[in-house]
PDB file of C-alpha atoms in Angstrom:
ATOM      1  CA  SER A   1      48.760 -79.552  -5.963  1.00 76.00           C
ATOM      2  CA  SER A   2      51.223 -82.427  -5.748  1.00 77.00           C
ATOM      3  CA  TYR A   3      53.252 -82.303  -8.944  1.00 78.00           C
ATOM      4  CA  ARG A   4      54.563 -78.729  -8.872  1.00 83.00           C
ATOM      5  CA  PRO A   5      58.025 -78.201  -7.341  1.00 86.00           C
ATOM      6  CA  PRO A   6      57.470 -76.695  -3.861  1.00 85.00           C
ATOM      7  CA  LYS A   7      58.374 -73.048  -3.332  1.00 86.00           C
ATOM      8  CA  ALA A   8      61.384 -72.108  -1.223  1.00 87.00           C
ATOM      9  CA  THR A   9      59.085 -70.680   1.456  1.00 85.00           C
ATOM     10  CA  GLN A  10      57.176 -73.965   1.609  1.00 84.00           C
ATOM     11  CA  VAL A  11      60.393 -75.941   2.035  1.00 85.00           C
ATOM     12  CA  ALA A  12      61.663 -73.578   4.748  1.00 85.00           C
ATOM     13  CA  ASN A  13      58.355 -73.696   6.634  1.00 82.00           C
ATOM     14  CA  PHE A  14      58.190 -77.480   6.385  1.00 83.00           C
ATOM     15  CA  THR A  15      61.785 -77.945   7.559  1.00 83.00           C
ATOM     16  CA  SER A  16      61.474 -75.630  10.547  1.00 76.00           C
ATOM     17  CA  ASN A  17      57.916 -76.350  11.713  1.00 78.00           C
ATOM     18  CA  VAL A  18      56.993 -79.914  10.744  1.00 80.00           C
ATOM     19  CA  SER A  19      58.164 -83.093  12.446  1.00 79.00           C
ATOM     20  CA  LEU A  20      57.188 -85.244   9.469  1.00 82.00           C
ATOM     21  CA  ASN A  21      59.526 -87.231   7.255  1.00 84.00           C
ATOM     22  CA  VAL A  22      59.696 -86.412   3.545  1.00 85.00           C
ATOM     23  CA  ILE A  23      58.734 -89.772   2.076  1.00 84.00           C
ATOM     24  CA  SER A  24      58.127 -88.732  -1.551  1.00 88.00           C
ATOM     25  CA  PRO A  25      58.594 -85.794  -3.943  1.00 89.00           C
ATOM     26  CA  TYR A  26      54.991 -84.845  -3.148  1.00 91.00           C
ATOM     27  CA  THR A  27      55.217 -84.652   0.650  1.00 90.00           C
ATOM     28  CA  ILE A  28      55.813 -80.914   1.048  1.00 90.00           C
ATOM     29  CA  ASN A  29      53.079 -79.905  -1.401  1.00 92.00           C
ATOM     30  CA  LEU A  30      50.629 -82.375   0.094  1.00 93.00           C
ATOM     31  CA  HIS A  31      51.383 -80.984   3.544  1.00 92.00           C
ATOM     32  CA  SER A  32      50.597 -77.461   2.341  1.00 91.00           C
ATOM     33  CA  LEU A  33      47.352 -78.749   0.821  1.00 92.00           C
ATOM     34  CA  ALA A  34      46.421 -80.555   4.050  1.00 93.00           C
ATOM     35  CA  GLU A  35      47.088 -77.355   6.008  1.00 92.00           C
ATOM     36  CA  ARG A  36      44.644 -75.475   3.781  1.00 92.00           C
ATOM     37  CA  VAL A  37      42.017 -78.169   4.275  1.00 94.00           C
ATOM     38  CA  ILE A  38      42.415 -78.185   8.072  1.00 93.00           C
ATOM     39  CA  GLY A  39      42.434 -74.381   8.102  1.00 92.00           C
ATOM     40  CA  MET A  40      39.129 -74.490   6.224  1.00 92.00           C
ATOM     41  CA  HIS A  41      37.844 -77.135   8.630  1.00 93.00           C
ATOM     42  CA  ASN A  42      38.654 -74.961  11.647  1.00 90.00           C
ATOM     43  CA  GLU A  43      36.424 -72.255  10.144  1.00 90.00           C
ATOM     44  CA  ASN A  44      33.786 -74.320   8.301  1.00 91.00           C
ATOM     45  CA  PRO A  45      33.892 -78.063   9.065  1.00 92.00           C
ATOM     46  CA  ASN A  46      31.021 -78.918   6.726  1.00 93.00           C
ATOM     47  CA  ARG A  47      32.611 -77.275   3.689  1.00 93.00           C
ATOM     48  CA  ALA A  48      35.997 -78.912   4.308  1.00 93.00           C
ATOM     49  CA  GLN A  49      34.396 -82.346   4.605  1.00 93.00           C
ATOM     50  CA  LEU A  50      32.451 -81.741   1.399  1.00 93.00           C
ATOM     51  CA  ALA A  51      35.725 -80.968  -0.380  1.00 93.00           C
ATOM     52  CA  LEU A  52      37.285 -84.195   0.914  1.00 95.00           C
ATOM     53  CA  LEU A  53      34.303 -86.309  -0.131  1.00 94.00           C
ATOM     54  CA  ASN A  54      34.325 -84.695  -3.569  1.00 93.00           C
ATOM     55  CA  LEU A  55      38.032 -85.563  -3.854  1.00 94.00           C
ATOM     56  CA  LEU A  56      37.086 -89.178  -3.185  1.00 94.00           C
ATOM     57  CA  PHE A  57      34.221 -89.055  -5.710  1.00 93.00           C
ATOM     58  CA  ARG A  58      36.346 -87.521  -8.460  1.00 93.00           C
ATOM     59  CA  SER A  59      39.204 -89.955  -7.799  1.00 92.00           C
ATOM     60  CA  VAL A  60      37.020 -92.997  -8.523  1.00 91.00           C
ATOM     61  CA  GLY A  61      35.670 -91.595 -11.796  1.00 89.00           C
ATOM     62  CA  GLY A  62      32.908 -89.192 -10.825  1.00 88.00           C
ATOM     63  CA  THR A  63      32.414 -85.968 -12.788  1.00 87.00           C
ATOM     64  CA  PRO A  64      31.621 -82.494 -11.430  1.00 88.00           C
ATOM     65  CA  ASP A  65      27.925 -83.320 -11.811  1.00 87.00           C
ATOM     66  CA  ALA A  66      28.276 -85.942  -9.064  1.00 87.00           C
ATOM     67  CA  ASP A  67      29.994 -83.546  -6.636  1.00 89.00           C
ATOM     68  CA  LEU A  68      28.259 -82.642  -3.405  1.00 89.00           C
ATOM     69  CA  PRO A  69      27.305 -78.937  -3.739  1.00 89.00           C
ATOM     70  CA  MET A  70      29.671 -76.736  -1.705  1.00 86.00           C
ATOM     71  CA  GLY A  71      27.773 -73.496  -2.128  1.00 77.00           C
ATOM     72  CA  GLY A  72      28.759 -70.507  -4.240  1.00 70.00           C
ATOM     73  CA  THR A  73      28.420 -70.279  -8.012  1.00 56.00           C
ATOM     74  CA  SER A  74      27.607 -73.464  -9.899  1.00 54.00           C
ATOM     75  CA  SER A  75      29.724 -74.200 -12.983  1.00 52.00           C
ATOM     76  CA  SER A  76      29.213 -77.944 -13.449  1.00 50.00           C
ATOM     77  CA  SER A  77      25.895 -77.925 -15.290  1.00 49.00           C
ATOM     78  CA  SER A  78      25.907 -78.314 -19.064  1.00 49.00           C
ATOM     79  CA  ASP A  79      22.772 -76.197 -19.388  1.00 49.00           C
ATOM     80  CA  ASP A  80      23.726 -72.641 -20.265  1.00 49.00           C
ATOM     81  CA  GLU A  81      20.743 -71.366 -18.341  1.00 48.00           C
ATOM     82  CA  MET A  82      22.092 -72.932 -15.172  1.00 49.00           C
ATOM     83  CA  GLN A  83      25.540 -71.367 -15.492  1.00 53.00           C
ATOM     84  CA  GLY A  84      26.304 -68.831 -12.786  1.00 54.00           C
ATOM     85  CA  GLU A  85      23.449 -69.889 -10.494  1.00 63.00           C
ATOM     86  CA  GLU A  86      24.020 -69.934  -6.761  1.00 70.00           C
ATOM     87  CA  GLU A  87      23.980 -73.460  -5.352  1.00 76.00           C
ATOM     88  CA  GLU A  88      23.120 -74.293  -1.772  1.00 85.00           C
ATOM     89  CA  GLU A  89      25.834 -75.928   0.325  1.00 87.00           C
ATOM     90  CA  THR A  90      25.020 -79.521   1.275  1.00 88.00           C
ATOM     91  CA  ASN A  91      24.625 -79.985   5.016  1.00 90.00           C
ATOM     92  CA  LEU A  92      26.217 -83.335   5.818  1.00 89.00           C
ATOM     93  CA  GLU A  93      24.797 -83.437   9.344  1.00 90.00           C
ATOM     94  CA  THR A  94      21.210 -83.430   8.086  1.00 89.00           C
ATOM     95  CA  MET A  95      21.686 -86.166   5.485  1.00 87.00           C
ATOM     96  CA  ASP A  96      19.899 -89.429   6.272  1.00 87.00           C
ATOM     97  CA  THR A  97      20.269 -92.931   4.801  1.00 86.00           C
ATOM     98  CA  GLU A  98      18.026 -92.138   1.842  1.00 88.00           C
ATOM     99  CA  ASP A  99      20.041 -89.008   1.025  1.00 88.00           C
ATOM    100  CA  TRP A 100      23.315 -90.949   1.066  1.00 89.00           C
ATOM    101  CA  ALA A 101      21.776 -93.713  -1.064  1.00 89.00           C
ATOM    102  CA  ARG A 102      20.743 -91.132  -3.649  1.00 91.00           C
ATOM    103  CA  VAL A 103      24.208 -89.516  -3.661  1.00 89.00           C
ATOM    104  CA  VAL A 104      25.975 -92.861  -4.105  1.00 90.00           C
ATOM    105  CA  THR A 105      23.506 -93.983  -6.788  1.00 90.00           C
ATOM    106  CA  ASP A 106      24.062 -90.784  -8.774  1.00 90.00           C
ATOM    107  CA  LEU A 107      27.818 -91.200  -8.399  1.00 91.00           C
ATOM    108  CA  VAL A 108      27.764 -94.821  -9.577  1.00 90.00           C
ATOM    109  CA  ASP A 109      25.579 -93.914 -12.555  1.00 90.00           C
ATOM    110  CA  ASP A 110      28.117 -91.192 -13.393  1.00 88.00           C
ATOM    111  CA  MET A 111      31.095 -93.540 -13.008  1.00 88.00           C
ATOM    112  CA  ARG A 112      29.705 -95.998 -15.584  1.00 88.00           C
ATOM    113  CA  PHE A 113      30.551 -93.585 -18.404  1.00 88.00           C
ATOM    114  CA  ALA A 114      34.125 -92.823 -17.285  1.00 86.00           C
ATOM    115  CA  PRO A 115      36.771 -94.357 -19.611  1.00 86.00           C
ATOM    116  CA  ALA A 116      39.062 -96.743 -17.745  1.00 83.00           C
ATOM    117  CA  GLN A 117      42.178 -94.761 -18.686  1.00 83.00           C
ATOM    118  CA  GLN A 118      40.692 -91.661 -17.027  1.00 84.00           C
ATOM    119  CA  ILE A 119      39.883 -93.256 -13.670  1.00 87.00           C
ATOM    120  CA  LEU A 120      42.514 -92.386 -11.087  1.00 90.00           C
ATOM    121  CA  LEU A 121      41.588 -94.806  -8.305  1.00 89.00           C
ATOM    122  CA  CYS A 122      39.770 -98.125  -8.156  1.00 87.00           C
ATOM    123  CA  ALA A 123      39.681-101.335  -6.139  1.00 83.00           C
ATOM    124  CA  ASP A 124      42.467-102.837  -8.295  1.00 79.00           C
ATOM    125  CA  PRO A 125      45.839-101.482  -7.041  1.00 82.00           C
ATOM    126  CA  LEU A 126      47.108-101.404 -10.647  1.00 78.00           C
ATOM    127  CA  GLY A 127      44.234 -99.247 -11.829  1.00 79.00           C
ATOM    128  CA  ALA A 128      41.034 -99.456 -13.840  1.00 79.00           C
ATOM    129  CA  VAL A 129      42.825-100.304 -17.127  1.00 78.00           C
ATOM    130  CA  HIS A 130      44.404-103.370 -15.525  1.00 76.00           C
ATOM    131  CA  GLN A 131      41.096-104.296 -13.921  1.00 77.00           C
ATOM    132  CA  GLN A 132      39.281-104.047 -17.232  1.00 76.00           C
ATOM    133  CA  ASN A 133      41.918-106.001 -19.178  1.00 75.00           C
ATOM    134  CA  SER A 134      42.054-108.757 -16.572  1.00 68.00           C
ATOM    135  CA  HIS A 135      38.396-109.723 -16.972  1.00 61.00           C
ATOM    136  CA  GLY A 136      37.896-112.953 -18.851  1.00 50.00           C
ATOM    137  CA  ASP A 137      41.565-113.952 -19.024  1.00 48.00           C
ATOM    138  CA  ASP A 138      41.073-117.014 -16.832  1.00 47.00           C
ATOM    139  CA  ASN A 139      39.114-118.791 -19.579  1.00 47.00           C
ATOM    140  CA  ASN A 140      41.451-117.794 -22.395  1.00 47.00           C
ATOM    141  CA  ASP A 141      43.493-120.701 -23.754  1.00 45.00           C
ATOM    142  CA  ASP A 142      45.982-118.443 -25.512  1.00 48.00           C
ATOM    143  CA  GLU A 143      48.975-118.195 -23.184  1.00 50.00           C
ATOM    144  CA  ASP A 144      50.252-115.055 -24.940  1.00 49.00           C
ATOM    145  CA  GLU A 145      46.950-113.303 -24.314  1.00 46.00           C
ATOM    146  CA  LYS A 146      47.001-114.392 -20.693  1.00 45.00           C
ATOM    147  CA  LYS A 147      50.411-112.801 -20.245  1.00 47.00           C
ATOM    148  CA  LYS A 148      49.499-109.699 -22.184  1.00 49.00           C
ATOM    149  CA  GLY A 149      46.238-108.833 -20.418  1.00 45.00           C
ATOM    150  CA  PRO A 150      47.251-108.447 -16.771  1.00 46.00           C
ATOM    151  CA  LYS A 151      50.398-106.456 -17.672  1.00 52.00           C
ATOM    152  CA  GLN A 152      48.412-103.594 -19.175  1.00 60.00           C
ATOM    153  CA  TYR A 153      47.845-100.866 -16.619  1.00 63.00           C
ATOM    154  CA  ALA A 154      48.092 -97.099 -16.309  1.00 74.00           C
ATOM    155  CA  LEU A 155      51.260 -95.904 -14.605  1.00 80.00           C
ATOM    156  CA  GLY A 156      49.489 -92.695 -13.683  1.00 83.00           C
ATOM    157  CA  ALA A 157      46.798 -94.575 -11.760  1.00 85.00           C
ATOM    158  CA  ALA A 158      49.384 -96.576  -9.823  1.00 86.00           C
ATOM    159  CA  GLU A 159      51.251 -93.372  -8.933  1.00 89.00           C
ATOM    160  CA  PHE A 160      48.053 -91.535  -8.022  1.00 91.00           C
ATOM    161  CA  ARG A 161      47.180 -94.310  -5.560  1.00 92.00           C
ATOM    162  CA  LYS A 162      50.443 -93.608  -3.706  1.00 93.00           C
ATOM    163  CA  ILE A 163      49.785 -89.859  -3.701  1.00 93.00           C
ATOM    164  CA  TYR A 164      46.190 -90.427  -2.559  1.00 95.00           C
ATOM    165  CA  LYS A 165      47.253 -92.558   0.408  1.00 95.00           C
ATOM    166  CA  GLU A 166      50.033 -90.142   1.362  1.00 95.00           C
ATOM    167  CA  PHE A 167      47.642 -87.165   1.262  1.00 95.00           C
ATOM    168  CA  TRP A 168      45.212 -88.810   3.689  1.00 96.00           C
ATOM    169  CA  TYR A 169      48.096 -89.813   5.968  1.00 95.00           C
ATOM    170  CA  ILE A 170      49.389 -86.242   6.035  1.00 94.00           C
ATOM    171  CA  LEU A 171      45.849 -84.936   6.508  1.00 95.00           C
ATOM    172  CA  GLY A 172      45.527 -87.125   9.610  1.00 93.00           C
ATOM    173  CA  TYR A 173      48.843 -85.792  10.920  1.00 92.00           C
ATOM    174  CA  VAL A 174      47.914 -82.158  10.289  1.00 92.00           C
ATOM    175  CA  ALA A 175      44.462 -82.672  11.835  1.00 91.00           C
ATOM    176  CA  LEU A 176      46.116 -83.872  15.037  1.00 90.00           C
ATOM    177  CA  THR A 177      48.806 -81.195  15.209  1.00 88.00           C
ATOM    178  CA  GLU A 178      47.029 -78.153  13.761  1.00 86.00           C
ATOM    179  CA  GLY A 179      43.406 -78.721  14.691  1.00 80.00           C
ATOM    180  CA  GLY A 180      41.652 -76.165  16.837  1.00 75.00           C
ATOM    181  CA  MET A 181      42.325 -78.075  20.091  1.00 69.00           C
ATOM    182  CA  ALA A 182      46.002 -78.894  19.411  1.00 70.00           C
ATOM    183  CA  THR A 183      49.075 -77.269  20.929  1.00 70.00           C
ATOM    184  CA  ASN A 184      52.145 -76.355  18.899  1.00 54.00           C
ATOM    185  CA  THR A 185      53.870 -79.725  18.939  1.00 47.00           C
ATOM    186  CA  GLN A 186      57.022 -78.532  17.200  1.00 45.00           C
ATOM    187  CA  GLN A 187      57.522 -75.792  19.776  1.00 45.00           C
ATOM    188  CA  GLU A 188      56.778 -78.246  22.552  1.00 47.00           C
ATOM    189  CA  GLU A 189      59.409 -80.642  21.209  1.00 47.00           C
ATOM    190  CA  GLU A 190      62.021 -77.904  21.130  1.00 43.00           C
ATOM    191  CA  GLU A 191      61.308 -76.678  24.649  1.00 45.00           C
ATOM    192  CA  GLU A 192      60.562 -80.042  26.326  1.00 55.00           C
ATOM    193  CA  ALA A 193      59.493 -78.153  29.455  1.00 57.00           C
ATOM    194  CA  PRO A 194      58.905 -80.497  32.411  1.00 55.00           C
ATOM    195  CA  GLY A 195      55.376 -79.259  32.975  1.00 51.00           C
ATOM    196  CA  SER A 196      54.351 -78.792  29.348  1.00 60.00           C
ATOM    197  CA  VAL A 197      50.965 -80.291  28.488  1.00 61.00           C
ATOM    198  CA  VAL A 198      50.679 -82.137  25.183  1.00 65.00           C
ATOM    199  CA  ARG A 199      47.378 -81.810  23.336  1.00 75.00           C
ATOM    200  CA  LEU A 200      46.565 -83.297  19.950  1.00 82.00           C
ATOM    201  CA  ASP A 201      43.192 -82.772  18.315  1.00 84.00           C
ATOM    202  CA  ALA A 202      42.024 -86.377  18.483  1.00 86.00           C
ATOM    203  CA  GLU A 203      38.391 -85.303  18.065  1.00 89.00           C
ATOM    204  CA  LEU A 204      39.102 -83.723  14.673  1.00 91.00           C
ATOM    205  CA  ALA A 205      40.952 -86.815  13.430  1.00 90.00           C
ATOM    206  CA  LYS A 206      38.086 -88.958  14.712  1.00 90.00           C
ATOM    207  CA  GLU A 207      35.525 -86.793  12.918  1.00 91.00           C
ATOM    208  CA  LEU A 208      37.367 -87.027   9.582  1.00 93.00           C
ATOM    209  CA  ILE A 209      37.816 -90.796   9.863  1.00 91.00           C
ATOM    210  CA  MET A 210      34.140 -91.244  10.742  1.00 90.00           C
ATOM    211  CA  ARG A 211      33.108 -89.165   7.727  1.00 90.00           C
ATOM    212  CA  VAL A 212      34.903 -91.363   5.181  1.00 90.00           C
ATOM    213  CA  ILE A 213      34.045 -94.604   6.991  1.00 88.00           C
ATOM    214  CA  GLU A 214      30.393 -93.811   6.266  1.00 87.00           C
ATOM    215  CA  LEU A 215      31.116 -94.693   2.630  1.00 85.00           C
ATOM    216  CA  SER A 216      33.018 -97.917   3.329  1.00 82.00           C
ATOM    217  CA  PRO A 217      29.947-100.227   3.322  1.00 82.00           C
ATOM    218  CA  VAL A 218      28.618 -99.126  -0.106  1.00 81.00           C
ATOM    219  CA  GLY A 219      28.165-101.781  -2.767  1.00 84.00           C
ATOM    220  CA  GLN A 220      30.352-100.187  -5.449  1.00 85.00           C
ATOM    221  CA  PRO A 221      33.874-101.605  -4.854  1.00 88.00           C
ATOM    222  CA  ASP A 222      35.808 -98.571  -6.122  1.00 89.00           C
ATOM    223  CA  VAL A 223      33.998 -96.133  -3.809  1.00 90.00           C
ATOM    224  CA  ARG A 224      34.392 -98.611  -0.980  1.00 90.00           C
ATOM    225  CA  ALA A 225      38.118 -98.942  -1.683  1.00 89.00           C
ATOM    226  CA  GLY A 226      38.630 -95.170  -1.831  1.00 93.00           C
ATOM    227  CA  ALA A 227      36.908 -94.649   1.527  1.00 91.00           C
ATOM    228  CA  THR A 228      38.729 -97.564   3.158  1.00 90.00           C
ATOM    229  CA  LEU A 229      42.152 -96.398   1.931  1.00 93.00           C
ATOM    230  CA  ALA A 230      41.468 -92.893   3.244  1.00 94.00           C
ATOM    231  CA  ALA A 231      40.376 -94.132   6.675  1.00 92.00           C
ATOM    232  CA  ILE A 232      43.302 -96.547   7.052  1.00 92.00           C
ATOM    233  CA  SER A 233      45.847 -93.928   5.938  1.00 94.00           C
ATOM    234  CA  MET A 234      44.551 -91.431   8.506  1.00 93.00           C
ATOM    235  CA  SER A 235      44.554 -94.121  11.195  1.00 93.00           C
ATOM    236  CA  HIS A 236      48.217 -94.856  10.415  1.00 92.00           C
ATOM    237  CA  ALA A 237      48.999 -91.209  11.115  1.00 92.00           C
ATOM    238  CA  VAL A 238      47.097 -91.420  14.394  1.00 91.00           C
ATOM    239  CA  LEU A 239      49.004 -94.560  15.449  1.00 91.00           C
ATOM    240  CA  ASP A 240      52.364 -93.006  14.527  1.00 91.00           C
ATOM    241  CA  GLN A 241      51.598 -89.977  16.698  1.00 89.00           C
ATOM    242  CA  SER A 242      50.502 -92.278  19.514  1.00 89.00           C
ATOM    243  CA  ALA A 243      53.823 -94.131  19.295  1.00 90.00           C
ATOM    244  CA  GLN A 244      55.700 -90.818  19.494  1.00 89.00           C
ATOM    245  CA  LEU A 245      53.754 -89.858  22.605  1.00 89.00           C
ATOM    246  CA  VAL A 246      54.575 -93.196  24.247  1.00 90.00           C
ATOM    247  CA  LYS A 247      58.299 -92.598  23.627  1.00 90.00           C
ATOM    248  CA  LYS A 248      58.059 -89.130  25.182  1.00 89.00           C
ATOM    249  CA  MET A 249      56.133 -90.593  28.115  1.00 88.00           C
ATOM    250  CA  ASP A 250      58.918 -93.121  28.773  1.00 91.00           C
ATOM    251  CA  VAL A 251      61.490 -90.314  28.814  1.00 89.00           C
ATOM    252  CA  ALA A 252      59.332 -88.171  31.114  1.00 87.00           C
ATOM    253  CA  GLU A 253      58.807 -91.100  33.507  1.00 87.00           C
ATOM    254  CA  ARG A 254      62.579 -91.657  33.778  1.00 90.00           C
ATOM    255  CA  GLN A 255      63.050 -87.945  34.447  1.00 87.00           C
ATOM    256  CA  LEU A 256      60.297 -88.119  37.074  1.00 86.00           C
ATOM    257  CA  GLN A 257      62.000 -90.964  38.908  1.00 87.00           C
ATOM    258  CA  ALA A 258      65.305 -89.071  38.831  1.00 87.00           C
ATOM    259  CA  ALA A 259      63.623 -85.928  40.195  1.00 82.00           C
ATOM    260  CA  LYS A 260      62.053 -87.931  43.032  1.00 82.00           C
ATOM    261  CA  LYS A 261      65.423 -89.430  43.947  1.00 81.00           C
ATOM    262  CA  GLY A 262      66.963 -85.973  43.894  1.00 79.00           C
ATOM    263  CA  LYS A 263      64.130 -84.739  46.119  1.00 75.00           C
ATOM    264  CA  ASN A 264      63.297 -81.958  43.660  1.00 77.00           C
ATOM    265  CA  SER A 265      59.603 -81.757  44.493  1.00 80.00           C
ATOM    266  CA  SER A 266      58.704 -78.866  42.164  1.00 82.00           C
ATOM    267  CA  LYS A 267      60.294 -80.531  39.134  1.00 82.00           C
ATOM    268  CA  ALA A 268      58.790 -83.898  40.077  1.00 83.00           C
ATOM    269  CA  GLU A 269      55.314 -82.381  40.265  1.00 85.00           C
ATOM    270  CA  ALA A 270      55.742 -80.700  36.865  1.00 86.00           C
ATOM    271  CA  LEU A 271      56.978 -83.937  35.304  1.00 85.00           C
ATOM    272  CA  LYS A 272      54.024 -85.822  36.740  1.00 86.00           C
ATOM    273  CA  VAL A 273      51.698 -83.362  35.001  1.00 86.00           C
ATOM    274  CA  ARG A 274      53.558 -84.006  31.737  1.00 86.00           C
ATOM    275  CA  VAL A 275      53.428 -87.793  32.143  1.00 86.00           C
ATOM    276  CA  ASP A 276      49.686 -87.723  32.847  1.00 86.00           C
ATOM    277  CA  SER A 277      49.117 -85.460  29.842  1.00 84.00           C
ATOM    278  CA  LEU A 278      51.097 -87.728  27.519  1.00 87.00           C
ATOM    279  CA  LYS A 279      49.293 -90.820  28.828  1.00 87.00           C
ATOM    280  CA  ARG A 280      45.848 -89.302  28.269  1.00 87.00           C
ATOM    281  CA  SER A 281      46.741 -88.098  24.769  1.00 86.00           C
ATOM    282  CA  ALA A 282      48.152 -91.498  23.770  1.00 86.00           C
ATOM    283  CA  GLN A 283      45.053 -93.273  25.103  1.00 86.00           C
ATOM    284  CA  ASP A 284      42.755 -90.902  23.210  1.00 86.00           C
ATOM    285  CA  LEU A 285      44.557 -91.630  19.943  1.00 87.00           C
ATOM    286  CA  GLN A 286      44.573 -95.366  20.500  1.00 87.00           C
ATOM    287  CA  GLU A 287      40.832 -95.320  21.232  1.00 87.00           C
ATOM    288  CA  VAL A 288      40.196 -93.553  17.920  1.00 85.00           C
ATOM    289  CA  VAL A 289      41.882 -96.349  15.984  1.00 86.00           C
ATOM    290  CA  MET A 290      40.681 -99.268  18.091  1.00 86.00           C
ATOM    291  CA  GLY A 291      37.073 -98.107  18.180  1.00 83.00           C
ATOM    292  CA  LEU A 292      36.511 -96.732  14.694  1.00 81.00           C
ATOM    293  CA  VAL A 293      38.973 -98.601  12.516  1.00 81.00           C
ATOM    294  CA  VAL A 294      39.806-101.933  14.161  1.00 80.00           C
ATOM    295  CA  GLN A 295      36.450-102.785  15.757  1.00 78.00           C
ATOM    296  CA  GLY A 296      34.427-100.979  13.096  1.00 76.00           C
ATOM    297  CA  LEU A 297      35.941-100.722   9.638  1.00 77.00           C
ATOM    298  CA  LEU A 298      38.315-103.723   9.648  1.00 76.00           C
ATOM    299  CA  VAL A 299      35.842-106.122  11.256  1.00 73.00           C
ATOM    300  CA  HIS A 300      33.120-105.054   8.821  1.00 71.00           C
ATOM    301  CA  ARG A 301      35.371-105.369   5.754  1.00 69.00           C
ATOM    302  CA  TYR A 302      36.692-108.736   6.953  1.00 67.00           C
ATOM    303  CA  ARG A 303      33.148-110.067   7.119  1.00 62.00           C
TER     304      ARG A 303
END
């Protein structure tokens, strides 16, 4: 989804409707992909979250056999008799600790057979090839070998890590702006009506962050790294939106003071509604990051 040149309609839609900077050649395509995921989530949250978890699993070296079943026709089994069978969609809400332990164990067993050059994401920022080649170099007396080992890494894995982080950042942004409880932020920015109420879907962003944080304590470092990167990237998007709301709140407060001085009571009342709305939205976003990520994920990983 990321490498294809975006269509003209995608570019036009992004330019006119999205207040997001293009930070890489992949941004527009990743935004379209995130929109499809959030659209799916608005209709079937469980299925969308399954797709996101399977993305994480496949990124760290899992095969289709380790995917969480999403329902529909199964095509991952090697047994011809199993081809075309209907599989039952995994219900994430009913999974307990034992179920998650079994899923992670199966995934880790699957990952052991993945060649290093085929693993897209791992705990080492330079990729699994670099991680594999770096083992044992500290005790090697040959200086040439010491220099040679750490320099070997897969360029594709390093690039995928950037794309992976950008996708989760954009997903966090789209969750906030296009979730079921969000208003049209682009339209709101254009109109800047004094009494306009700003709503971002903080609950959806919180739900997605919580879902990937569940995998951050696992023992396997690559799975842990994939979940942590996803959660932190989404939290960056949440903080960026919070900062934008604070800027708008400062502007609205100055306009409110001017309206009070001008004794324009109707405009002042409308601006007060806007200021209160912006303040509540900013606080909601900050609580998502402070509660889940700072006091939860970061403290746990630091320990």
